[in-house]
Amino acid sequence: MTKVHPTAIVDAAAKLGEDVEIGPFCIVGPDVTLEARVRLLSHVVVDGVTTIGEDTVVHAFSALGGPPQHLGYKGERTQLVIGPRNTIREQVTMNTGTASGRGVTTIGADGFFMAEAHVAHDCTVGDNVVLAKGATLGGHVDVGNFVFVGGLAAIHQFSRVGRYSFIGGLAAVTKDVIPYGSVWGNHAHLEGLNLVGLKRRGFSRETINALRAAYRLMFADEGTFQERLDDVVETYSATPEVMEIVDFIRADGNRPLCLPEREV
């Protein structure tokens, strides 16, 4: 039941699952795997060692699996793996990994990548992530599940973005974003918690209240940051979401963290 438009160019070595649809003027390379019911609508280029998960829809002029935009890349066989049920809109670009990095760029399931979004080499993007129009991930960025990245926002290479966080439109993010956080600005600073997103995702009032109280304690003016972090652990160790923030902060002490702006 696979349908390939007569104007499309599909390498004979490409692996096509059941009920795949390839529209007009698409190009599919020899190391590409399109799983069941993938749809390439038109003018889509899928190259490199690339796998696109089942039920993913790719819109016109997207380029997936191109080589990493990295001066050290020497043609190594690296990969792009896209999970199931993603929607990839017009002119989205996603590159393969680098040999000096992970070797693979990974996209989770059920994502929505709006027009002109870009995912660079060696990124790891979780499930249910939204990249609004023009949003950009630099190389080696880790994005957790249920993150929303606003239009034209850019996330600096090697940054980490925790689960359920919100990146405001036009934000320039050069530091790590805690889980459940909400950041915006140039450069981005922490504005609080992503309360709208937490409510939409069904977090309980008790959990949200605990997160808010822990946030206030963590970013208070009194004491050192390490002292406040220890106080949060002592007070909220029974709240997994709070401890997720603490673990996120402690996981990489070499990375700078998006913090609230201090009033002058």
CSV table of C-alpha atoms in Angstrom, one decimal:
chain,number,residue,atom,x,y,z
A,1,MET,CA,0.0,0.0,0.0
A,2,THR,CA,3.0,2.3,-0.1
A,3,LYS,CA,2.4,5.3,-2.4
A,4,VAL,CA,5.3,7.1,-4.1
A,5,HIS,CA,4.6,10.0,-6.4
A,6,PRO,CA,6.2,9.6,-9.8
A,7,THR,CA,8.2,12.8,-9.4
A,8,ALA,CA,9.8,11.6,-6.1
A,9,ILE,CA,13.3,10.1,-6.1
A,10,VAL,CA,13.6,7.2,-3.6
A,11,ASP,CA,16.8,5.2,-3.5
A,12,ALA,CA,16.2,1.5,-4.0
A,13,ALA,CA,18.0,0.8,-0.8
A,14,ALA,CA,15.7,2.9,1.4
A,15,LYS,CA,13.5,0.9,3.8
A,16,LEU,CA,9.8,1.8,3.6
A,17,GLY,CA,7.3,0.5,6.0
A,18,GLU,CA,3.6,-0.3,5.4
A,19,ASP,CA,1.4,2.4,4.0
A,20,VAL,CA,4.2,5.0,3.7
A,21,GLU,CA,3.2,8.0,1.4
A,22,ILE,CA,5.9,10.0,-0.4
A,23,GLY,CA,4.6,13.0,-2.2
A,24,PRO,CA,5.8,15.0,-5.2
A,25,PHE,CA,9.4,16.0,-5.6
A,26,CYS,CA,10.6,14.3,-2.4
A,27,ILE,CA,14.1,12.8,-2.2
A,28,VAL,CA,14.8,9.8,0.0
A,29,GLY,CA,18.4,8.6,0.4
A,30,PRO,CA,19.7,5.0,0.6
A,31,ASP,CA,20.3,4.9,4.4
A,32,VAL,CA,16.8,6.1,5.3
A,33,THR,CA,14.2,4.1,7.1
A,34,LEU,CA,10.6,5.3,7.0
A,35,GLU,CA,8.4,3.3,9.4
A,36,ALA,CA,4.8,2.5,9.0
A,37,ARG,CA,2.4,5.3,7.8
A,38,VAL,CA,5.1,8.0,7.6
A,39,ARG,CA,3.9,10.7,5.2
A,40,LEU,CA,6.3,13.1,3.3
A,41,LEU,CA,3.9,15.6,1.8
A,42,SER,CA,6.0,17.2,-0.9
A,43,HIS,CA,9.5,18.6,-1.6
A,44,VAL,CA,10.9,16.8,1.5
A,45,VAL,CA,14.6,15.7,1.6
A,46,VAL,CA,15.5,12.9,3.9
A,47,ASP,CA,19.2,12.0,3.8
A,48,GLY,CA,21.9,10.4,5.9
A,49,VAL,CA,21.4,7.5,8.2
A,50,THR,CA,17.9,8.6,9.3
A,51,THR,CA,15.0,6.8,10.8
A,52,ILE,CA,11.6,8.4,11.0
A,53,GLY,CA,9.1,6.8,13.3
A,54,GLU,CA,5.6,5.6,12.4
A,55,ASP,CA,2.7,8.0,11.8
A,56,THR,CA,5.0,11.0,11.5
A,57,VAL,CA,4.0,13.7,9.0
A,58,VAL,CA,6.6,15.9,7.3
A,59,HIS,CA,5.6,19.0,5.5
A,60,ALA,CA,7.0,20.7,2.4
A,61,PHE,CA,10.7,21.8,2.1
A,62,SER,CA,11.9,20.1,5.3
A,63,ALA,CA,15.4,18.7,5.3
A,64,LEU,CA,16.0,15.8,7.7
A,65,GLY,CA,19.2,13.9,8.2
A,66,GLY,CA,21.6,16.3,6.6
A,67,PRO,CA,25.2,16.4,7.8
A,68,PRO,CA,25.9,18.3,11.0
A,69,GLN,CA,26.8,22.0,10.7
A,70,HIS,CA,30.1,21.4,12.4
A,71,LEU,CA,33.6,22.3,11.2
A,72,GLY,CA,35.0,19.1,12.6
A,73,TYR,CA,32.7,16.8,10.7
A,74,LYS,CA,34.6,14.6,8.2
A,75,GLY,CA,31.8,12.6,6.7
A,76,GLU,CA,31.5,10.0,9.5
A,77,ARG,CA,28.5,7.8,9.5
A,78,THR,CA,26.3,9.4,12.2
A,79,GLN,CA,22.5,9.2,12.7
A,80,LEU,CA,19.2,11.0,13.1
A,81,VAL,CA,16.5,9.0,14.9
A,82,ILE,CA,13.0,10.6,15.0
A,83,GLY,CA,10.3,8.9,17.1
A,84,PRO,CA,6.7,8.2,16.2
A,85,ARG,CA,3.8,10.5,15.7
A,86,ASN,CA,5.7,13.7,15.2
A,87,THR,CA,4.4,16.6,13.2
A,88,ILE,CA,7.2,18.4,11.3
A,89,ARG,CA,6.1,21.5,9.5
A,90,GLU,CA,7.5,23.5,6.6
A,91,GLN,CA,11.2,24.1,6.2
A,92,VAL,CA,12.2,22.3,9.5
A,93,THR,CA,15.9,21.1,9.6
A,94,MET,CA,17.3,18.3,11.7
A,95,ASN,CA,20.9,17.2,11.4
A,96,THR,CA,22.7,13.9,12.2
A,97,GLY,CA,25.1,13.7,15.1
A,98,THR,CA,28.9,14.0,15.1
A,99,ALA,CA,31.6,11.4,15.8
A,100,SER,CA,33.0,13.6,18.5
A,101,GLY,CA,29.6,13.9,20.2
A,102,ARG,CA,26.9,11.3,20.7
A,103,GLY,CA,27.0,10.2,17.1
A,104,VAL,CA,23.2,10.5,17.0
A,105,THR,CA,20.5,13.2,17.1
A,106,THR,CA,17.4,11.8,18.8
A,107,ILE,CA,13.8,13.1,18.7
A,108,GLY,CA,11.2,11.6,20.9
A,109,ALA,CA,7.5,10.9,20.2
A,110,ASP,CA,4.5,13.1,19.7
A,111,GLY,CA,6.4,16.3,19.1
A,112,PHE,CA,5.3,19.4,17.1
A,113,PHE,CA,8.0,21.2,15.2
A,114,MET,CA,6.6,24.4,13.6
A,115,ALA,CA,7.9,26.0,10.5
A,116,GLU,CA,11.6,26.7,10.2
A,117,ALA,CA,12.5,25.1,13.5
A,118,HIS,CA,16.0,23.7,13.7
A,119,VAL,CA,17.5,20.8,15.7
A,120,ALA,CA,21.3,20.7,15.5
A,121,HIS,CA,23.7,17.8,15.8
A,122,ASP,CA,23.8,15.5,18.9
A,123,CYS,CA,20.6,17.0,20.5
A,124,THR,CA,18.3,14.8,22.5
A,125,VAL,CA,14.7,16.0,22.4
A,126,GLY,CA,12.1,14.3,24.6
A,127,ASP,CA,8.5,13.4,24.0
A,128,ASN,CA,5.6,15.9,23.5
A,129,VAL,CA,8.0,18.8,22.8
A,130,VAL,CA,6.9,21.8,20.9
A,131,LEU,CA,9.3,24.0,19.0
A,132,ALA,CA,7.4,27.1,17.7
A,133,LYS,CA,8.2,28.8,14.5
A,134,GLY,CA,11.9,29.5,14.0
A,135,ALA,CA,13.0,28.0,17.4
A,136,THR,CA,16.6,26.8,17.3
A,137,LEU,CA,18.5,24.2,19.3
A,138,GLY,CA,22.3,24.4,19.1
A,139,GLY,CA,24.4,21.3,19.1
A,140,HIS,CA,24.4,18.8,22.1
A,141,VAL,CA,21.3,20.4,23.7
A,142,ASP,CA,19.2,18.1,26.0
A,143,VAL,CA,15.4,18.9,26.0
A,144,GLY,CA,13.2,17.1,28.4
A,145,ASN,CA,9.6,15.9,27.9
A,146,PHE,CA,6.7,18.4,27.5
A,147,VAL,CA,8.9,21.4,26.9
A,148,PHE,CA,7.6,24.4,24.9
A,149,VAL,CA,10.1,26.5,23.1
A,150,GLY,CA,8.7,29.8,21.9
A,151,GLY,CA,9.0,31.3,18.5
A,152,LEU,CA,12.5,32.5,17.4
A,153,ALA,CA,14.0,31.4,20.7
A,154,ALA,CA,17.5,30.0,20.5
A,155,ILE,CA,19.1,27.6,23.0
A,156,HIS,CA,22.9,27.6,23.2
A,157,GLN,CA,24.9,24.4,22.6
A,158,PHE,CA,25.4,22.0,25.5
A,159,SER,CA,22.4,23.5,27.4
A,160,ARG,CA,20.0,21.4,29.3
A,161,VAL,CA,16.3,22.2,29.5
A,162,GLY,CA,14.3,20.3,32.1
A,163,ARG,CA,10.9,18.7,31.8
A,164,TYR,CA,7.7,20.7,31.6
A,165,SER,CA,9.6,24.0,31.2
A,166,PHE,CA,8.6,27.0,29.0
A,167,ILE,CA,11.0,29.1,26.9
A,168,GLY,CA,9.5,32.4,25.9
A,169,GLY,CA,9.5,33.7,22.4
A,170,LEU,CA,12.8,35.4,21.2
A,171,ALA,CA,14.6,34.2,24.3
A,172,ALA,CA,18.4,33.6,24.1
A,173,VAL,CA,19.0,30.8,26.4
A,174,THR,CA,22.7,30.4,27.4
A,175,LYS,CA,22.2,28.6,30.7
A,176,ASP,CA,20.4,25.5,31.9
A,177,VAL,CA,16.7,25.7,32.6
A,178,ILE,CA,15.3,23.9,35.6
A,179,PRO,CA,12.4,21.4,35.2
A,180,TYR,CA,9.0,23.2,35.5
A,181,GLY,CA,10.7,26.6,35.0
A,182,SER,CA,9.6,29.5,32.8
A,183,VAL,CA,12.3,31.7,31.2
A,184,TRP,CA,12.5,34.5,28.7
A,185,GLY,CA,14.6,37.5,27.8
A,186,ASN,CA,17.9,38.2,26.1
A,187,HIS,CA,19.8,36.6,27.7
A,188,ALA,CA,17.0,34.4,29.3
A,189,HIS,CA,16.5,34.6,33.0
A,190,LEU,CA,14.2,32.6,35.2
A,191,GLU,CA,10.8,34.2,35.6
A,192,GLY,CA,9.3,31.6,37.9
A,193,LEU,CA,7.6,28.3,37.3
A,194,ASN,CA,5.7,27.2,34.2
A,195,LEU,CA,2.4,27.3,36.1
A,196,VAL,CA,0.2,27.4,33.0
A,197,GLY,CA,1.9,24.3,31.6
A,198,LEU,CA,1.7,22.5,34.9
A,199,LYS,CA,-2.0,23.1,35.3
A,200,ARG,CA,-2.7,22.1,31.7
A,201,ARG,CA,-0.8,18.8,32.2
A,202,GLY,CA,-2.9,17.9,35.2
A,203,PHE,CA,-0.4,18.5,38.1
A,204,SER,CA,-2.3,18.5,41.4
A,205,ARG,CA,-2.7,21.7,43.4
A,206,GLU,CA,-0.7,20.1,46.2
A,207,THR,CA,2.3,19.5,43.9
A,208,ILE,CA,2.1,23.0,42.4
A,209,ASN,CA,2.0,24.6,45.8
A,210,ALA,CA,5.0,22.5,46.9
A,211,LEU,CA,6.9,23.5,43.8
A,212,ARG,CA,6.1,27.2,44.4
A,213,ALA,CA,7.2,27.1,48.0
A,214,ALA,CA,10.4,25.2,47.2
A,215,TYR,CA,11.1,27.7,44.4
A,216,ARG,CA,10.7,30.7,46.8
A,217,LEU,CA,13.1,29.0,49.2
A,218,MET,CA,15.6,28.0,46.6
A,219,PHE,CA,15.9,31.4,45.1
A,220,ALA,CA,15.5,33.6,48.3
A,221,ASP,CA,18.1,36.3,49.2
A,222,GLU,CA,19.2,34.7,52.5
A,223,GLY,CA,22.2,32.4,52.8
A,224,THR,CA,24.2,30.7,50.0
A,225,PHE,CA,22.6,28.9,47.2
A,226,GLN,CA,24.0,25.6,48.5
A,227,GLU,CA,22.5,26.2,51.9
A,228,ARG,CA,19.1,27.0,50.4
A,229,LEU,CA,19.3,23.9,48.2
A,230,ASP,CA,20.0,21.8,51.3
A,231,ASP,CA,17.0,23.4,53.0
A,232,VAL,CA,14.8,22.5,50.1
A,233,VAL,CA,16.0,18.8,50.3
A,234,GLU,CA,15.3,18.7,54.0
A,235,THR,CA,11.8,20.2,53.6
A,236,TYR,CA,10.5,18.7,50.4
A,237,SER,CA,12.3,15.4,50.0
A,238,ALA,CA,8.9,13.7,49.8
A,239,THR,CA,7.9,15.7,46.7
A,240,PRO,CA,9.4,14.0,43.6
A,241,GLU,CA,8.9,17.0,41.4
A,242,VAL,CA,10.9,19.2,43.8
A,243,MET,CA,13.6,16.6,44.0
A,244,GLU,CA,13.7,16.5,40.2
A,245,ILE,CA,14.8,20.1,40.2
A,246,VAL,CA,17.4,19.5,42.9
A,247,ASP,CA,18.8,16.5,41.0
A,248,PHE,CA,18.8,18.5,37.8
A,249,ILE,CA,20.9,21.3,39.4
A,250,ARG,CA,23.3,18.8,41.1
A,251,ALA,CA,23.7,16.7,38.0
A,252,ASP,CA,26.1,19.1,36.3
A,253,GLY,CA,27.8,21.6,38.5
A,254,ASN,CA,29.9,22.9,35.6
A,255,ARG,CA,26.9,24.3,33.7
A,256,PRO,CA,25.6,27.8,34.5
A,257,LEU,CA,21.9,28.0,35.6
A,258,CYS,CA,19.2,30.4,34.5
A,259,LEU,CA,18.4,32.4,37.7
A,260,PRO,CA,15.8,35.0,38.5
A,261,GLU,CA,16.8,38.6,37.9
A,262,ARG,CA,17.8,40.5,41.0
A,263,GLU,CA,16.3,44.0,41.5
A,264,VAL,CA,18.9,46.7,41.5
